PDB file of C-alpha atoms in Angstrom:
ATOM      1  CA  ASP A 269       0.000   0.000   0.000  1.00 76.00           C
ATOM      2  CA  ILE A 270       1.191   3.501  -0.860  1.00 77.00           C
ATOM      3  CA  ALA A 271      -0.185   6.632   0.826  1.00 77.00           C
ATOM      4  CA  ASP A 272       0.787  10.060  -0.500  1.00 78.00           C
ATOM      5  CA  LEU A 273      -0.240  13.463   0.888  1.00 75.00           C
ATOM      6  CA  GLN A 274       0.921  16.811  -0.465  1.00 76.00           C
ATOM      7  CA  ASP A 275      -0.044  19.997   1.315  1.00 72.00           C
ATOM      8  CA  THR A 276       0.153  22.743  -1.309  1.00 68.00           C
ATOM      9  CA  SER A 277      -0.912  26.368  -1.277  1.00 63.00           C
ATOM     10  CA  ILE A 278      -2.256  28.865  -3.773  1.00 58.00           C
ATOM     11  CA  ARG A 279      -0.893  32.400  -3.439  1.00 55.00           C
ATOM     12  CA  GLU A 280      -0.754  35.469  -5.652  1.00 45.00           C
ATOM     13  CA  GLY A 281       0.521  35.042  -9.173  1.00 44.00           C
ATOM     14  CA  THR A 282      -1.343  33.899 -12.220  1.00 49.00           C
ATOM     15  CA  SER A 283      -4.224  32.702 -10.069  1.00 49.00           C
ATOM     16  CA  VAL A 284      -7.387  34.779  -9.739  1.00 50.00           C
ATOM     17  CA  VAL A 285      -7.303  33.892  -6.059  1.00 50.00           C
ATOM     18  CA  ASN A 286      -5.642  36.769  -4.258  1.00 49.00           C
ATOM     19  CA  ALA A 287      -5.203  35.096  -0.884  1.00 53.00           C
ATOM     20  CA  TYR A 288      -3.458  32.189   0.758  1.00 57.00           C
ATOM     21  CA  MET A 289      -5.359  28.935   0.270  1.00 65.00           C
ATOM     22  CA  ARG A 290      -4.243  25.438   1.360  1.00 71.00           C
ATOM     23  CA  THR A 291      -5.090  22.597  -1.001  1.00 80.00           C
ATOM     24  CA  PRO A 292      -4.294  19.102   0.269  1.00 85.00           C
ATOM     25  CA  VAL A 293      -3.692  16.595  -2.531  1.00 87.00           C
ATOM     26  CA  PHE A 294      -3.770  12.937  -1.613  1.00 87.00           C
ATOM     27  CA  GLY A 295      -3.712   9.527  -3.191  1.00 90.00           C
ATOM     28  CA  ASN A 296      -3.809   6.012  -1.814  1.00 92.00           C
ATOM     29  CA  GLN A 297      -2.738   3.062  -3.912  1.00 92.00           C
ATOM     30  CA  LYS A 298      -2.838  -0.672  -3.343  1.00 95.00           C
ATOM     31  CA  VAL A 299      -0.440  -2.559  -5.603  1.00 94.00           C
ATOM     32  CA  ASP A 300      -0.323  -6.324  -6.117  1.00 96.00           C
ATOM     33  CA  THR A 301       2.299  -7.734  -8.499  1.00 96.00           C
ATOM     34  CA  TYR A 302       2.843 -11.407  -9.281  1.00 97.00           C
ATOM     35  CA  ALA A 303       5.383 -12.915 -11.665  1.00 97.00           C
ATOM     36  CA  VAL A 304       6.817 -16.249 -12.779  1.00 98.00           C
ATOM     37  CA  PHE A 305       9.993 -16.635 -14.792  1.00 97.00           C
ATOM     38  CA  ALA A 306      12.404 -19.116 -16.310  1.00 98.00           C
ATOM     39  CA  ASP A 307      15.944 -18.623 -17.550  1.00 97.00           C
ATOM     40  CA  GLY A 308      18.529 -20.907 -19.061  1.00 97.00           C
ATOM     41  CA  GLU A 309      21.511 -21.598 -21.275  1.00 96.00           C
ATOM     42  CA  LEU A 310      21.917 -24.395 -23.834  1.00 97.00           C
ATOM     43  CA  LYS A 311      25.445 -25.300 -24.930  1.00 96.00           C
ATOM     44  CA  LEU A 312      25.922 -25.977 -28.647  1.00 95.00           C
ATOM     45  CA  GLY A 313      29.375 -27.492 -28.546  1.00 93.00           C
ATOM     46  CA  GLU A 314      32.561 -26.051 -27.036  1.00 92.00           C
ATOM     47  CA  GLN A 315      32.319 -22.499 -28.389  1.00 96.00           C
ATOM     48  CA  PHE A 316      28.601 -21.669 -28.782  1.00 97.00           C
ATOM     49  CA  SER A 317      25.607 -21.425 -26.493  1.00 97.00           C
ATOM     50  CA  VAL A 318      22.103 -20.066 -26.709  1.00 98.00           C
ATOM     51  CA  VAL A 319      20.673 -18.144 -23.750  1.00 97.00           C
ATOM     52  CA  GLY A 320      17.089 -17.177 -23.082  1.00 98.00           C
ATOM     53  CA  GLY A 321      14.489 -16.353 -20.541  1.00 98.00           C
ATOM     54  CA  VAL A 322      10.851 -15.414 -20.197  1.00 98.00           C
ATOM     55  CA  ARG A 323       8.867 -13.666 -17.450  1.00 98.00           C
ATOM     56  CA  TYR A 324       5.085 -13.338 -17.125  1.00 98.00           C
ATOM     57  CA  THR A 325       3.859 -10.501 -14.867  1.00 97.00           C
ATOM     58  CA  GLU A 326       0.429  -9.457 -13.569  1.00 97.00           C
ATOM     59  CA  ASP A 327       0.155  -6.011 -11.981  1.00 96.00           C
ATOM     60  CA  LYS A 328      -3.029  -4.714 -10.329  1.00 97.00           C
ATOM     61  CA  ARG A 329      -3.271  -1.179  -8.930  1.00 96.00           C
ATOM     62  CA  ASP A 330      -6.241   0.384  -7.147  1.00 96.00           C
ATOM     63  CA  PHE A 331      -6.190   4.158  -6.651  1.00 95.00           C
ATOM     64  CA  ALA A 332      -8.266   6.619  -4.643  1.00 95.00           C
ATOM     65  CA  GLY A 333      -7.373  10.300  -4.499  1.00 93.00           C
ATOM     66  CA  CYS A 334      -8.286  13.919  -5.126  1.00 93.00           C
ATOM     67  CA  THR A 335      -7.529  17.535  -4.435  1.00 90.00           C
ATOM     68  CA  ALA A 336      -9.397  18.565  -1.311  1.00 89.00           C
ATOM     69  CA  ASP A 337     -10.523  21.649   0.514  1.00 87.00           C
ATOM     70  CA  SER A 338      -8.307  22.327   3.540  1.00 84.00           C
ATOM     71  CA  GLY A 339     -11.251  22.222   5.912  1.00 86.00           C
ATOM     72  CA  ALA A 340     -11.619  26.012   5.953  1.00 85.00           C
ATOM     73  CA  GLY A 341     -14.108  25.958   3.069  1.00 85.00           C
ATOM     74  CA  ASP A 342     -12.129  28.498   1.028  1.00 82.00           C
ATOM     75  CA  LEU A 343     -11.376  26.209  -1.938  1.00 83.00           C
ATOM     76  CA  SER A 344     -14.913  24.792  -2.053  1.00 84.00           C
ATOM     77  CA  ARG A 345     -16.371  28.336  -1.983  1.00 85.00           C
ATOM     78  CA  PHE A 346     -14.062  29.305  -4.845  1.00 84.00           C
ATOM     79  CA  PHE A 347     -14.853  26.241  -7.017  1.00 86.00           C
ATOM     80  CA  SER A 348     -18.607  25.886  -6.383  1.00 89.00           C
ATOM     81  CA  PRO A 349     -19.717  28.778  -8.679  1.00 91.00           C
ATOM     82  CA  ILE A 350     -17.339  27.564 -11.409  1.00 91.00           C
ATOM     83  CA  VAL A 351     -18.646  24.002 -11.132  1.00 92.00           C
ATOM     84  CA  ASN A 352     -22.262  25.152 -11.304  1.00 94.00           C
ATOM     85  CA  SER A 353     -21.475  27.299 -14.366  1.00 94.00           C
ATOM     86  CA  LEU A 354     -19.963  24.246 -16.077  1.00 93.00           C
ATOM     87  CA  ARG A 355     -22.944  22.112 -15.056  1.00 94.00           C
ATOM     88  CA  ALA A 356     -25.391  24.743 -16.405  1.00 95.00           C
ATOM     89  CA  ALA A 357     -23.539  24.752 -19.736  1.00 95.00           C
ATOM     90  CA  ARG A 358     -24.187  21.001 -19.958  1.00 93.00           C
ATOM     91  CA  GLY A 359     -27.822  21.358 -18.923  1.00 94.00           C
ATOM     92  CA  LEU A 360     -27.212  19.810 -15.485  1.00 93.00           C
ATOM     93  CA  PRO A 361     -28.849  21.108 -12.296  1.00 94.00           C
ATOM     94  CA  PRO A 362     -26.713  23.029  -9.784  1.00 93.00           C
ATOM     95  CA  ILE A 363     -25.262  21.231  -6.788  1.00 92.00           C
ATOM     96  CA  ALA A 364     -24.612  22.423  -3.253  1.00 90.00           C
ATOM     97  CA  ALA A 365     -21.186  23.760  -2.375  1.00 88.00           C
ATOM     98  CA  THR A 366     -18.626  21.117  -1.516  1.00 88.00           C
ATOM     99  CA  ALA A 367     -18.350  20.621   2.230  1.00 90.00           C
ATOM    100  CA  PRO A 368     -15.233  21.986   3.942  1.00 89.00           C
ATOM    101  CA  GLY A 369     -12.496  19.359   3.918  1.00 88.00           C
ATOM    102  CA  ALA A 370     -14.123  17.352   1.107  1.00 91.00           C
ATOM    103  CA  CYS A 371     -12.706  16.491  -2.313  1.00 92.00           C
ATOM    104  CA  VAL A 372     -13.199  19.087  -5.055  1.00 92.00           C
ATOM    105  CA  THR A 373     -11.896  17.004  -7.991  1.00 93.00           C
ATOM    106  CA  LEU A 374     -14.677  16.590 -10.581  1.00 94.00           C
ATOM    107  CA  ASP A 375     -15.727  13.280 -12.109  1.00 94.00           C
ATOM    108  CA  ALA A 376     -16.887  12.954 -15.746  1.00 92.00           C
ATOM    109  CA  ASN A 377     -20.390  14.161 -14.749  1.00 92.00           C
ATOM    110  CA  LEU A 378     -18.999  17.267 -12.990  1.00 94.00           C
ATOM    111  CA  ASN A 379     -19.631  15.951  -9.475  1.00 94.00           C
ATOM    112  CA  PRO A 380     -16.882  16.655  -6.936  1.00 94.00           C
ATOM    113  CA  GLY A 381     -15.582  13.772  -4.868  1.00 93.00           C
ATOM    114  CA  LEU A 382     -13.024  11.094  -4.240  1.00 94.00           C
ATOM    115  CA  GLN A 383     -11.808   9.596  -7.530  1.00 95.00           C
ATOM    116  CA  GLN A 384     -11.362   5.824  -7.600  1.00 96.00           C
ATOM    117  CA  LYS A 385      -9.656   4.008 -10.447  1.00 96.00           C
ATOM    118  CA  SER A 386      -8.036   0.661 -11.222  1.00 97.00           C
ATOM    119  CA  LEU A 387      -5.290  -0.436 -13.569  1.00 97.00           C
ATOM    120  CA  ASP A 388      -4.836  -4.126 -14.416  1.00 97.00           C
ATOM    121  CA  GLU A 389      -1.954  -5.053 -16.715  1.00 97.00           C
ATOM    122  CA  THR A 390      -0.114  -8.173 -17.793  1.00 97.00           C
ATOM    123  CA  ASN A 391       2.982  -8.630 -19.906  1.00 97.00           C
ATOM    124  CA  VAL A 392       5.482 -11.168 -21.134  1.00 97.00           C
ATOM    125  CA  ALA A 393       9.095 -10.026 -21.066  1.00 97.00           C
ATOM    126  CA  PHE A 394      11.901 -12.060 -22.619  1.00 98.00           C
ATOM    127  CA  HIS A 395      15.531 -12.159 -23.610  1.00 97.00           C
ATOM    128  CA  ALA A 396      17.316 -14.371 -26.137  1.00 98.00           C
ATOM    129  CA  GLY A 397      20.901 -14.446 -27.258  1.00 98.00           C
ATOM    130  CA  LEU A 398      23.808 -16.253 -28.796  1.00 98.00           C
ATOM    131  CA  ASN A 399      27.229 -16.565 -27.118  1.00 97.00           C
ATOM    132  CA  TRP A 400      30.478 -17.393 -28.911  1.00 97.00           C
ATOM    133  CA  LYS A 401      33.737 -18.099 -27.074  1.00 96.00           C
ATOM    134  CA  PRO A 402      36.408 -18.073 -29.811  1.00 95.00           C
ATOM    135  CA  ALA A 403      39.280 -18.129 -27.263  1.00 91.00           C
ATOM    136  CA  PRO A 404      39.726 -18.536 -23.508  1.00 87.00           C
ATOM    137  CA  ARG A 405      38.562 -15.471 -21.547  1.00 87.00           C
ATOM    138  CA  THR A 406      36.825 -14.009 -24.655  1.00 92.00           C
ATOM    139  CA  LEU A 407      33.079 -13.849 -25.215  1.00 95.00           C
ATOM    140  CA  ILE A 408      31.316 -12.369 -28.245  1.00 97.00           C
ATOM    141  CA  TYR A 409      27.563 -12.133 -27.781  1.00 98.00           C
ATOM    142  CA  ALA A 410      24.342 -10.798 -29.294  1.00 98.00           C
ATOM    143  CA  THR A 411      21.030 -10.471 -27.448  1.00 98.00           C
ATOM    144  CA  VAL A 412      17.535  -9.154 -27.960  1.00 98.00           C
ATOM    145  CA  SER A 413      15.303  -8.431 -24.991  1.00 98.00           C
ATOM    146  CA  GLN A 414      11.883  -7.019 -24.318  1.00 97.00           C
ATOM    147  CA  GLY A 415      11.099  -5.397 -20.984  1.00 96.00           C
ATOM    148  CA  TYR A 416       8.308  -3.436 -19.342  1.00 96.00           C
ATOM    149  CA  LYS A 417       8.004  -0.600 -16.877  1.00 94.00           C
ATOM    150  CA  ALA A 418       4.827  -0.924 -14.807  1.00 93.00           C
ATOM    151  CA  GLY A 419       2.040   1.618 -15.149  1.00 94.00           C
ATOM    152  CA  ALA A 420       1.223   3.972 -12.297  1.00 93.00           C
ATOM    153  CA  PHE A 421      -1.063   6.635 -10.890  1.00 92.00           C
ATOM    154  CA  ALA A 422       0.405  10.052 -10.125  1.00 86.00           C
ATOM    155  CA  THR A 423      -0.650  11.978  -7.054  1.00 83.00           C
ATOM    156  CA  LEU A 424      -1.053  15.512  -8.311  1.00 83.00           C
ATOM    157  CA  GLY A 425      -3.322  18.494  -7.947  1.00 85.00           C
ATOM    158  CA  SER A 426      -6.363  17.813 -10.085  1.00 88.00           C
ATOM    159  CA  THR A 427      -9.526  19.647 -10.963  1.00 89.00           C
ATOM    160  CA  THR A 428     -10.919  16.779 -13.052  1.00 92.00           C
ATOM    161  CA  GLU A 429     -10.662  12.995 -12.998  1.00 93.00           C
ATOM    162  CA  VAL A 430      -8.917  13.081 -16.383  1.00 93.00           C
ATOM    163  CA  GLN A 431      -5.769  14.316 -14.643  1.00 92.00           C
ATOM    164  CA  LEU A 432      -5.784  11.232 -12.404  1.00 93.00           C
ATOM    165  CA  ARG A 433      -6.011   8.635 -15.140  1.00 94.00           C
ATOM    166  CA  PRO A 434      -3.148   6.136 -15.026  1.00 95.00           C
ATOM    167  CA  VAL A 435      -0.032   6.079 -17.116  1.00 94.00           C
ATOM    168  CA  THR A 436      -0.005   2.620 -18.684  1.00 96.00           C
ATOM    169  CA  GLN A 437       3.002   0.320 -18.841  1.00 96.00           C
ATOM    170  CA  GLU A 438       5.827   1.075 -21.247  1.00 97.00           C
ATOM    171  CA  LYS A 439       7.526  -1.517 -23.453  1.00 97.00           C
ATOM    172  CA  LEU A 440      11.122  -1.501 -24.668  1.00 97.00           C
ATOM    173  CA  ILE A 441      12.833  -3.829 -27.134  1.00 98.00           C
ATOM    174  CA  ALA A 442      16.629  -3.677 -26.859  1.00 98.00           C
ATOM    175  CA  TYR A 443      19.357  -5.146 -29.039  1.00 98.00           C
ATOM    176  CA  GLU A 444      22.898  -5.620 -27.779  1.00 97.00           C
ATOM    177  CA  VAL A 445      26.090  -6.862 -29.412  1.00 98.00           C
ATOM    178  CA  GLY A 446      29.318  -6.941 -27.478  1.00 96.00           C
ATOM    179  CA  VAL A 447      32.654  -8.419 -26.615  1.00 95.00           C
ATOM    180  CA  LYS A 448      33.970  -9.352 -23.171  1.00 93.00           C
ATOM    181  CA  THR A 449      37.650 -10.078 -22.997  1.00 90.00           C
ATOM    182  CA  ASN A 450      40.695  -9.680 -20.805  1.00 84.00           C
ATOM    183  CA  PRO A 451      43.478  -8.381 -23.073  1.00 76.00           C
ATOM    184  CA  LEU A 452      46.926  -8.031 -21.532  1.00 73.00           C
ATOM    185  CA  GLY A 453      45.900 -10.091 -18.508  1.00 68.00           C
ATOM    186  CA  SER A 454      44.800  -7.907 -15.626  1.00 67.00           C
ATOM    187  CA  ALA A 455      46.899  -4.894 -16.749  1.00 66.00           C
ATOM    188  CA  LEU A 456      43.984  -3.493 -18.783  1.00 61.00           C
TER     189      LEU A 456
END
């Protein structure tokens, strides 16, 4: 479980708010990751071998978070007229001002509240390669591998749920060719 709380403030500047205003931003995540893998090397005579591996991963993340009023009611008083203007433009009825201390982040229907989301991902990562040992203490190799970086939810100040949508996993395919050797003994 991951709990994140940021206590930010709005001051003068580009904001239309001309006073100090605290805006707590929080997010709670529960992450479960499971994986199985296998790895091995198969010799093809004295000089050659094939290497390879595979890994299957399941990653499940549950998120709950929002930008909230500090409890003083200043942020909810500021956002309530804006929210009701946006709701009127969509033909939706007005809503009461957000309670002090409550979430002000808007869902897709322009209702403020705690935003809850899930991200379920799976992937299969692998590596495969060929090794050649043309002489003692010398290895020439070539590999290809595919890896993943897990997706995530960011805890950031948000006025709408769109800003809290997850970043999905990233995939990389890498190619490597190289030589490992020990020329001149241990002098180099």
